[in-house]
Amino acid sequence: MAERLLALPSVGAHTLCASTDSQSLVRLASGIPFPIPWSWFLLNIWITVRLVYAMATSSELNGLVKFRNEHGLPGQLPAITVPPHALHVISPAIRELDYPLHVPSNIGLYGPVVLDTIPVEVADPELAQWLDRGKTVMMCMGTHFRYTESQVRAVVSGFLSAVDHDCGIQFLWKLSGKEMFQSLIDELLADPRDRERFKIVDWIQADPFAVMKHPNVIVSIHHGGANSYYEAAW
C-alpha cells in the first residue's frame, strides 16, 4: 500500500482534479487561460513538450529520483505521477483555500503541510522584542528576488501612503542587498517617526513561519510560492 500513497505538498487540489477533461490540461504557470481557447491549443502542447523534455534531461531531477529509488521509494516523484491511479493522494489543500471543485474520493484534503520551527523568541530574541512593540506587516519575497531602485521606492512609499505613521503599525522587510539602497532608504524615511517603524534586514534569522506565529504579525506579503502560501494560510 505504501507504494500507492502520494504526498503532494506543493500543489492544490484543483491541480490534482484536472485529469479527465482535455480542456483542463492547461500547462500550469503558462499564463494560458482556462478553459483553453482553440487558438491556444498548439501553444499549450508546445509548452508541455518543452517541460517534459526539460524534466527528462534534468540532471538534478534524475539524480533526485535515483536517490529516492536507492532508499526504498520506487517510481518517479509524486508531483509528476498521475494522481488518479494512486490508492490515496495526500494534498495540503483545504476547500476554504481553493477554487470550487469536485474532489475525487481518492484525494484527501488535509490542510497545509508545514515544518516545525524554533520559536522566534529563541531563534531571534531581538526580533521578538521588536515584534512585541505593535502590529506588524512582514514582507519576504524569497531568497532569489532582487529589487530594483524603483521597486524599493514603491514599497516604502506605498506603505507610508497606506498606513498613517501615528497608527502604530510597523513593517518588517527582508531586503536582499539592503546596503545598495541605504541612501534611498534614508531619503524615504527621513521622518524619525517613520524610520523607527521599519525593520529592514538582509536576512530574517528566524524561520518566516515562526515569525508569522507571533500574534502581532497581521499581514504576510510574499512571492506566492506554495510553501509561503500555505505557511501564511496556516
PDB file of C-alpha atoms in Angstrom:
ATOM      1  CA  MET A   1       0.000   0.000   0.000  1.00  0.00           C
ATOM      2  CA  ALA A   2       2.820   2.449   0.818  1.00  0.00           C
ATOM      3  CA  GLU A   3       3.863   2.418  -2.813  1.00  0.00           C
ATOM      4  CA  ARG A   4       0.451   3.707  -3.820  1.00  0.00           C
ATOM      5  CA  LEU A   5       0.247   6.615  -1.423  1.00  0.00           C
ATOM      6  CA  LEU A   6       1.127  10.008  -2.850  1.00  0.00           C
ATOM      7  CA  ALA A   7       2.027  13.098  -0.845  1.00  0.00           C
ATOM      8  CA  LEU A   8       1.900  16.306  -2.846  1.00  0.00           C
ATOM      9  CA  PRO A   9       2.889  19.172  -0.532  1.00  0.00           C
ATOM     10  CA  SER A  10       3.209  21.840  -3.221  1.00  0.00           C
ATOM     11  CA  VAL A  11       0.101  21.609  -5.371  1.00  0.00           C
ATOM     12  CA  GLY A  12      -3.515  22.491  -4.711  1.00  0.00           C
ATOM     13  CA  ALA A  13      -6.448  20.152  -5.122  1.00  0.00           C
ATOM     14  CA  HIS A  14      -7.518  21.937  -8.306  1.00  0.00           C
ATOM     15  CA  THR A  15      -4.283  20.723  -9.912  1.00  0.00           C
ATOM     16  CA  LEU A  16      -4.989  17.110  -8.992  1.00  0.00           C
ATOM     17  CA  CYS A  17      -8.504  17.108 -10.350  1.00  0.00           C
ATOM     18  CA  ALA A  18      -7.635  18.328 -13.846  1.00  0.00           C
ATOM     19  CA  SER A  19      -7.246  14.896 -15.407  1.00  0.00           C
ATOM     20  CA  THR A  20     -10.499  13.871 -17.029  1.00  0.00           C
ATOM     21  CA  ASP A  21     -11.378  16.898 -19.155  1.00  0.00           C
ATOM     22  CA  SER A  22      -8.995  17.619 -22.043  1.00  0.00           C
ATOM     23  CA  GLN A  23      -9.675  21.324 -21.720  1.00  0.00           C
ATOM     24  CA  SER A  24      -8.490  21.177 -18.111  1.00  0.00           C
ATOM     25  CA  LEU A  25      -4.963  20.235 -19.129  1.00  0.00           C
ATOM     26  CA  VAL A  26      -3.689  23.785 -19.346  1.00  0.00           C
ATOM     27  CA  ARG A  27       0.006  23.934 -18.528  1.00  0.00           C
ATOM     28  CA  LEU A  28       0.455  25.436 -15.073  1.00  0.00           C
ATOM     29  CA  ALA A  29       2.279  28.777 -14.833  1.00  0.00           C
ATOM     30  CA  SER A  30       1.969  29.293 -18.595  1.00  0.00           C
ATOM     31  CA  GLY A  31      -0.478  32.194 -18.436  1.00  0.00           C
ATOM     32  CA  ILE A  32      -2.819  30.359 -20.822  1.00  0.00           C
ATOM     33  CA  PRO A  33      -6.477  30.984 -19.888  1.00  0.00           C
ATOM     34  CA  PHE A  34      -8.858  28.274 -18.722  1.00  0.00           C
ATOM     35  CA  PRO A  35     -10.673  26.680 -20.435  1.00  0.00           C
ATOM     36  CA  ILE A  36      -8.112  26.707 -23.264  1.00  0.00           C
ATOM     37  CA  PRO A  37      -9.291  28.621 -26.367  1.00  0.00           C
ATOM     38  CA  TRP A  38      -8.812  26.601 -29.561  1.00  0.00           C
ATOM     39  CA  SER A  39      -6.332  29.191 -30.817  1.00  0.00           C
ATOM     40  CA  TRP A  40      -4.054  28.427 -27.828  1.00  0.00           C
ATOM     41  CA  PHE A  41      -4.042  24.614 -28.107  1.00  0.00           C
ATOM     42  CA  LEU A  42      -0.830  24.327 -30.145  1.00  0.00           C
ATOM     43  CA  LEU A  43       0.991  26.725 -27.832  1.00  0.00           C
ATOM     44  CA  ASN A  44      -0.147  24.711 -24.820  1.00  0.00           C
ATOM     45  CA  ILE A  45       1.114  21.496 -26.457  1.00  0.00           C
ATOM     46  CA  TRP A  46       4.459  23.108 -27.275  1.00  0.00           C
ATOM     47  CA  ILE A  47       4.918  24.363 -23.714  1.00  0.00           C
ATOM     48  CA  THR A  48       4.044  20.892 -22.396  1.00  0.00           C
ATOM     49  CA  VAL A  49       6.574  19.221 -24.731  1.00  0.00           C
ATOM     50  CA  ARG A  50       9.276  21.653 -23.628  1.00  0.00           C
ATOM     51  CA  LEU A  51       8.503  20.953 -19.973  1.00  0.00           C
ATOM     52  CA  VAL A  52       8.617  17.170 -20.479  1.00  0.00           C
ATOM     53  CA  TYR A  53      11.941  17.470 -22.312  1.00  0.00           C
ATOM     54  CA  ALA A  54      13.430  19.719 -19.620  1.00  0.00           C
ATOM     55  CA  MET A  55      12.362  17.314 -16.867  1.00  0.00           C
ATOM     56  CA  ALA A  56      13.576  14.233 -18.758  1.00  0.00           C
ATOM     57  CA  THR A  57      17.031  15.723 -19.302  1.00  0.00           C
ATOM     58  CA  SER A  58      17.447  17.410 -15.922  1.00  0.00           C
ATOM     59  CA  SER A  59      20.470  16.017 -14.082  1.00  0.00           C
ATOM     60  CA  GLU A  60      19.145  17.375 -10.771  1.00  0.00           C
ATOM     61  CA  LEU A  61      15.715  15.788 -11.201  1.00  0.00           C
ATOM     62  CA  ASN A  62      17.128  12.473 -12.385  1.00  0.00           C
ATOM     63  CA  GLY A  63      19.604  12.499  -9.508  1.00  0.00           C
ATOM     64  CA  LEU A  64      16.786  13.047  -7.013  1.00  0.00           C
ATOM     65  CA  VAL A  65      14.732  10.204  -8.498  1.00  0.00           C
ATOM     66  CA  LYS A  66      17.770   7.897  -8.349  1.00  0.00           C
ATOM     67  CA  PHE A  67      18.410   8.828  -4.710  1.00  0.00           C
ATOM     68  CA  ARG A  68      14.782   8.126  -3.797  1.00  0.00           C
ATOM     69  CA  ASN A  69      14.818   4.780  -5.600  1.00  0.00           C
ATOM     70  CA  GLU A  70      18.044   3.718  -3.855  1.00  0.00           C
ATOM     71  CA  HIS A  71      16.460   4.496  -0.494  1.00  0.00           C
ATOM     72  CA  GLY A  72      13.304   2.457  -0.939  1.00  0.00           C
ATOM     73  CA  LEU A  73      10.968   4.928  -2.679  1.00  0.00           C
ATOM     74  CA  PRO A  74      10.134   3.388  -6.071  1.00  0.00           C
ATOM     75  CA  GLY A  75       8.994   5.197  -9.200  1.00  0.00           C
ATOM     76  CA  GLN A  76       9.060   8.824 -10.179  1.00  0.00           C
ATOM     77  CA  LEU A  77       8.496  11.868  -7.971  1.00  0.00           C
ATOM     78  CA  PRO A  78       4.910  12.063  -6.654  1.00  0.00           C
ATOM     79  CA  ALA A  79       4.437  15.518  -8.169  1.00  0.00           C
ATOM     80  CA  ILE A  80       4.864  14.083 -11.696  1.00  0.00           C
ATOM     81  CA  THR A  81       2.866  10.882 -11.135  1.00  0.00           C
ATOM     82  CA  VAL A  82      -0.700  10.688 -12.412  1.00  0.00           C
ATOM     83  CA  PRO A  83      -2.766  11.002  -9.195  1.00  0.00           C
ATOM     84  CA  PRO A  84      -5.984   9.144 -10.224  1.00  0.00           C
ATOM     85  CA  HIS A  85      -4.072   5.820 -10.364  1.00  0.00           C
ATOM     86  CA  ALA A  86      -2.960   6.140  -6.738  1.00  0.00           C
ATOM     87  CA  LEU A  87      -4.856   4.471  -3.923  1.00  0.00           C
ATOM     88  CA  HIS A  88      -4.853   7.714  -1.967  1.00  0.00           C
ATOM     89  CA  VAL A  89      -3.447  11.196  -2.540  1.00  0.00           C
ATOM     90  CA  ILE A  90      -2.419  13.410   0.383  1.00  0.00           C
ATOM     91  CA  SER A  91      -2.980  17.041  -0.554  1.00  0.00           C
ATOM     92  CA  PRO A  92      -2.234  20.116   1.588  1.00  0.00           C
ATOM     93  CA  ALA A  93      -5.258  21.907   0.192  1.00  0.00           C
ATOM     94  CA  ILE A  94      -8.492  22.627   2.031  1.00  0.00           C
ATOM     95  CA  ARG A  95     -11.729  23.716   0.395  1.00  0.00           C
ATOM     96  CA  GLU A  96     -11.653  27.137   2.015  1.00  0.00           C
ATOM     97  CA  LEU A  97      -8.321  27.912   0.275  1.00  0.00           C
ATOM     98  CA  ASP A  98      -9.106  26.527  -3.173  1.00  0.00           C
ATOM     99  CA  TYR A  99     -11.306  27.116  -6.175  1.00  0.00           C
ATOM    100  CA  PRO A 100     -14.749  25.448  -6.250  1.00  0.00           C
ATOM    101  CA  LEU A 101     -14.085  21.907  -7.466  1.00  0.00           C
ATOM    102  CA  HIS A 102     -15.084  18.283  -7.333  1.00  0.00           C
ATOM    103  CA  VAL A 103     -12.665  16.257  -5.212  1.00  0.00           C
ATOM    104  CA  PRO A 104     -12.345  12.567  -6.223  1.00  0.00           C
ATOM    105  CA  SER A 105     -12.728  10.062  -3.406  1.00  0.00           C
ATOM    106  CA  ASN A 106      -9.029   9.074  -3.506  1.00  0.00           C
ATOM    107  CA  ILE A 107      -7.839  12.611  -2.757  1.00  0.00           C
ATOM    108  CA  GLY A 108      -7.648  13.681   0.880  1.00  0.00           C
ATOM    109  CA  LEU A 109      -7.559  17.367   1.741  1.00  0.00           C
ATOM    110  CA  TYR A 110      -5.582  17.562   4.975  1.00  0.00           C
ATOM    111  CA  GLY A 111      -4.574  21.207   5.129  1.00  0.00           C
ATOM    112  CA  PRO A 112      -1.126  22.804   4.811  1.00  0.00           C
ATOM    113  CA  VAL A 113       1.940  20.647   5.424  1.00  0.00           C
ATOM    114  CA  VAL A 114       4.497  22.760   7.278  1.00  0.00           C
ATOM    115  CA  LEU A 115       7.634  22.016   9.276  1.00  0.00           C
ATOM    116  CA  ASP A 116       8.009  22.597  12.995  1.00  0.00           C
ATOM    117  CA  THR A 117      10.034  25.704  13.756  1.00  0.00           C
ATOM    118  CA  ILE A 118      12.080  27.140  16.599  1.00  0.00           C
ATOM    119  CA  PRO A 119      10.027  29.923  18.240  1.00  0.00           C
ATOM    120  CA  VAL A 120      11.072  33.407  17.169  1.00  0.00           C
ATOM    121  CA  GLU A 121      11.748  34.246  20.822  1.00  0.00           C
ATOM    122  CA  VAL A 122      14.505  31.618  20.791  1.00  0.00           C
ATOM    123  CA  ALA A 123      15.801  31.995  17.233  1.00  0.00           C
ATOM    124  CA  ASP A 124      15.984  35.796  17.334  1.00  0.00           C
ATOM    125  CA  PRO A 125      15.161  37.409  20.713  1.00  0.00           C
ATOM    126  CA  GLU A 126      15.910  40.897  19.375  1.00  0.00           C
ATOM    127  CA  LEU A 127      13.369  40.490  16.582  1.00  0.00           C
ATOM    128  CA  ALA A 128      10.822  39.083  19.027  1.00  0.00           C
ATOM    129  CA  GLN A 129      11.170  42.169  21.212  1.00  0.00           C
ATOM    130  CA  TRP A 130      10.707  44.396  18.180  1.00  0.00           C
ATOM    131  CA  LEU A 131       7.564  42.491  17.170  1.00  0.00           C
ATOM    132  CA  ASP A 132       6.209  42.931  20.690  1.00  0.00           C
ATOM    133  CA  ARG A 133       6.008  46.689  20.084  1.00  0.00           C
ATOM    134  CA  GLY A 134       2.937  46.546  17.850  1.00  0.00           C
ATOM    135  CA  LYS A 135       1.009  45.188  14.871  1.00  0.00           C
ATOM    136  CA  THR A 136       3.400  44.247  12.070  1.00  0.00           C
ATOM    137  CA  VAL A 137       3.344  43.722   8.315  1.00  0.00           C
ATOM    138  CA  MET A 138       6.012  41.262   7.129  1.00  0.00           C
ATOM    139  CA  MET A 139       7.336  41.283   3.558  1.00  0.00           C
ATOM    140  CA  CYS A 140       9.581  38.449   2.400  1.00  0.00           C
ATOM    141  CA  MET A 141       9.863  37.822  -1.338  1.00  0.00           C
ATOM    142  CA  GLY A 142      12.194  34.838  -1.195  1.00  0.00           C
ATOM    143  CA  THR A 143      15.927  34.302  -1.457  1.00  0.00           C
ATOM    144  CA  HIS A 144      16.207  34.775  -5.223  1.00  0.00           C
ATOM    145  CA  PHE A 145      14.209  38.001  -5.617  1.00  0.00           C
ATOM    146  CA  ARG A 146      16.343  41.022  -6.484  1.00  0.00           C
ATOM    147  CA  TYR A 147      14.879  44.503  -6.055  1.00  0.00           C
ATOM    148  CA  THR A 148      15.419  47.478  -8.308  1.00  0.00           C
ATOM    149  CA  GLU A 149      15.648  51.015  -7.000  1.00  0.00           C
ATOM    150  CA  SER A 150      12.187  51.823  -8.323  1.00  0.00           C
ATOM    151  CA  GLN A 151      10.729  48.781  -6.552  1.00  0.00           C
ATOM    152  CA  VAL A 152      12.328  49.771  -3.251  1.00  0.00           C
ATOM    153  CA  ARG A 153      10.899  53.265  -3.627  1.00  0.00           C
ATOM    154  CA  ALA A 154       7.471  51.824  -4.460  1.00  0.00           C
ATOM    155  CA  VAL A 155       7.452  49.507  -1.419  1.00  0.00           C
ATOM    156  CA  VAL A 156       8.427  52.190   1.094  1.00  0.00           C
ATOM    157  CA  SER A 157       6.240  54.901  -0.439  1.00  0.00           C
ATOM    158  CA  GLY A 158       3.304  52.509  -0.757  1.00  0.00           C
ATOM    159  CA  PHE A 159       3.448  51.512   2.892  1.00  0.00           C
ATOM    160  CA  LEU A 160       3.818  55.098   4.102  1.00  0.00           C
ATOM    161  CA  SER A 161       0.909  56.277   1.982  1.00  0.00           C
ATOM    162  CA  ALA A 162      -1.337  53.409   3.070  1.00  0.00           C
ATOM    163  CA  VAL A 163      -0.576  53.376   6.796  1.00  0.00           C
ATOM    164  CA  ASP A 164      -0.503  56.559   8.848  1.00  0.00           C
ATOM    165  CA  HIS A 165       2.627  56.860  10.992  1.00  0.00           C
ATOM    166  CA  ASP A 166       0.550  57.554  14.097  1.00  0.00           C
ATOM    167  CA  CYS A 167      -1.374  54.247  13.953  1.00  0.00           C
ATOM    168  CA  GLY A 168       1.488  52.170  15.357  1.00  0.00           C
ATOM    169  CA  ILE A 169       1.676  49.567  12.588  1.00  0.00           C
ATOM    170  CA  GLN A 170       5.261  48.633  11.742  1.00  0.00           C
ATOM    171  CA  PHE A 171       6.965  46.972   8.773  1.00  0.00           C
ATOM    172  CA  LEU A 172       9.394  44.025   8.776  1.00  0.00           C
ATOM    173  CA  TRP A 173      11.093  43.732   5.398  1.00  0.00           C
ATOM    174  CA  LYS A 174      13.640  41.239   4.119  1.00  0.00           C
ATOM    175  CA  LEU A 175      15.500  43.298   1.523  1.00  0.00           C
ATOM    176  CA  SER A 176      18.368  41.394  -0.092  1.00  0.00           C
ATOM    177  CA  GLY A 177      21.272  43.724  -0.847  1.00  0.00           C
ATOM    178  CA  LYS A 178      19.983  46.306   1.591  1.00  0.00           C
ATOM    179  CA  GLU A 179      23.296  48.188   1.608  1.00  0.00           C
ATOM    180  CA  MET A 180      22.882  49.056  -2.090  1.00  0.00           C
ATOM    181  CA  PHE A 181      19.702  51.003  -1.294  1.00  0.00           C
ATOM    182  CA  GLN A 182      20.715  52.585   2.010  1.00  0.00           C
ATOM    183  CA  SER A 183      20.884  56.149   0.668  1.00  0.00           C
ATOM    184  CA  LEU A 184      17.439  55.765  -0.916  1.00  0.00           C
ATOM    185  CA  ILE A 185      16.027  54.318   2.294  1.00  0.00           C
ATOM    186  CA  ASP A 186      17.487  57.221   4.280  1.00  0.00           C
ATOM    187  CA  GLU A 187      15.828  59.637   1.856  1.00  0.00           C
ATOM    188  CA  LEU A 188      12.424  57.949   2.018  1.00  0.00           C
ATOM    189  CA  LEU A 189      12.499  57.501   5.803  1.00  0.00           C
ATOM    190  CA  ALA A 190      13.747  60.964   6.693  1.00  0.00           C
ATOM    191  CA  ASP A 191      10.996  61.343   9.311  1.00  0.00           C
ATOM    192  CA  PRO A 192      12.216  59.650  12.551  1.00  0.00           C
ATOM    193  CA  ARG A 193       8.662  58.509  13.277  1.00  0.00           C
ATOM    194  CA  ASP A 194       8.638  56.550  10.015  1.00  0.00           C
ATOM    195  CA  ARG A 195      12.172  55.239  10.362  1.00  0.00           C
ATOM    196  CA  GLU A 196      11.521  53.599  13.738  1.00  0.00           C
ATOM    197  CA  ARG A 197       8.548  51.709  12.287  1.00  0.00           C
ATOM    198  CA  PHE A 198      10.725  49.946   9.698  1.00  0.00           C
ATOM    199  CA  LYS A 199      12.981  46.975  10.360  1.00  0.00           C
ATOM    200  CA  ILE A 200      14.817  46.284   7.101  1.00  0.00           C
ATOM    201  CA  VAL A 201      17.226  43.347   7.077  1.00  0.00           C
ATOM    202  CA  ASP A 202      19.224  41.328   4.548  1.00  0.00           C
ATOM    203  CA  TRP A 203      18.131  38.106   6.206  1.00  0.00           C
ATOM    204  CA  ILE A 204      15.496  37.109   8.753  1.00  0.00           C
ATOM    205  CA  GLN A 205      17.300  34.817  11.175  1.00  0.00           C
ATOM    206  CA  ALA A 206      14.143  33.135  12.441  1.00  0.00           C
ATOM    207  CA  ASP A 207      12.073  30.942  10.144  1.00  0.00           C
ATOM    208  CA  PRO A 208       9.355  33.057   8.433  1.00  0.00           C
ATOM    209  CA  PHE A 209       6.710  30.623   9.664  1.00  0.00           C
ATOM    210  CA  ALA A 210       7.896  31.174  13.249  1.00  0.00           C
ATOM    211  CA  VAL A 211       7.713  34.949  12.722  1.00  0.00           C
ATOM    212  CA  MET A 212       4.165  34.644  11.396  1.00  0.00           C
ATOM    213  CA  LYS A 213       3.152  32.776  14.559  1.00  0.00           C
ATOM    214  CA  HIS A 214       3.826  35.932  16.573  1.00  0.00           C
ATOM    215  CA  PRO A 215       0.411  37.428  17.463  1.00  0.00           C
ATOM    216  CA  ASN A 216       1.414  40.900  16.267  1.00  0.00           C
ATOM    217  CA  VAL A 217       2.105  39.805  12.658  1.00  0.00           C
ATOM    218  CA  ILE A 218      -1.137  40.686  10.911  1.00  0.00           C
ATOM    219  CA  VAL A 219      -0.099  40.608   7.227  1.00  0.00           C
ATOM    220  CA  SER A 220       2.370  38.474   5.257  1.00  0.00           C
ATOM    221  CA  ILE A 221       3.461  39.689   1.813  1.00  0.00           C
ATOM    222  CA  HIS A 222       5.331  37.021  -0.161  1.00  0.00           C
ATOM    223  CA  HIS A 223       6.185  35.875  -3.683  1.00  0.00           C
ATOM    224  CA  GLY A 224       3.251  33.488  -3.999  1.00  0.00           C
ATOM    225  CA  GLY A 225       5.137  30.189  -3.780  1.00  0.00           C
ATOM    226  CA  ALA A 226       3.302  27.177  -2.379  1.00  0.00           C
ATOM    227  CA  ASN A 227       5.357  26.984   0.831  1.00  0.00           C
ATOM    228  CA  SER A 228       4.893  30.682   1.627  1.00  0.00           C
ATOM    229  CA  TYR A 229       1.205  30.497   0.722  1.00  0.00           C
ATOM    230  CA  TYR A 230       0.470  27.524   2.969  1.00  0.00           C
ATOM    231  CA  GLU A 231       2.563  28.885   5.841  1.00  0.00           C
ATOM    232  CA  ALA A 232       0.647  32.174   5.724  1.00  0.00           C
ATOM    233  CA  ALA A 233      -2.696  30.396   5.462  1.00  0.00           C
ATOM    234  CA  TRP A 234      -1.938  28.058   8.341  1.00  0.00           C
TER     235      TRP A 234
END
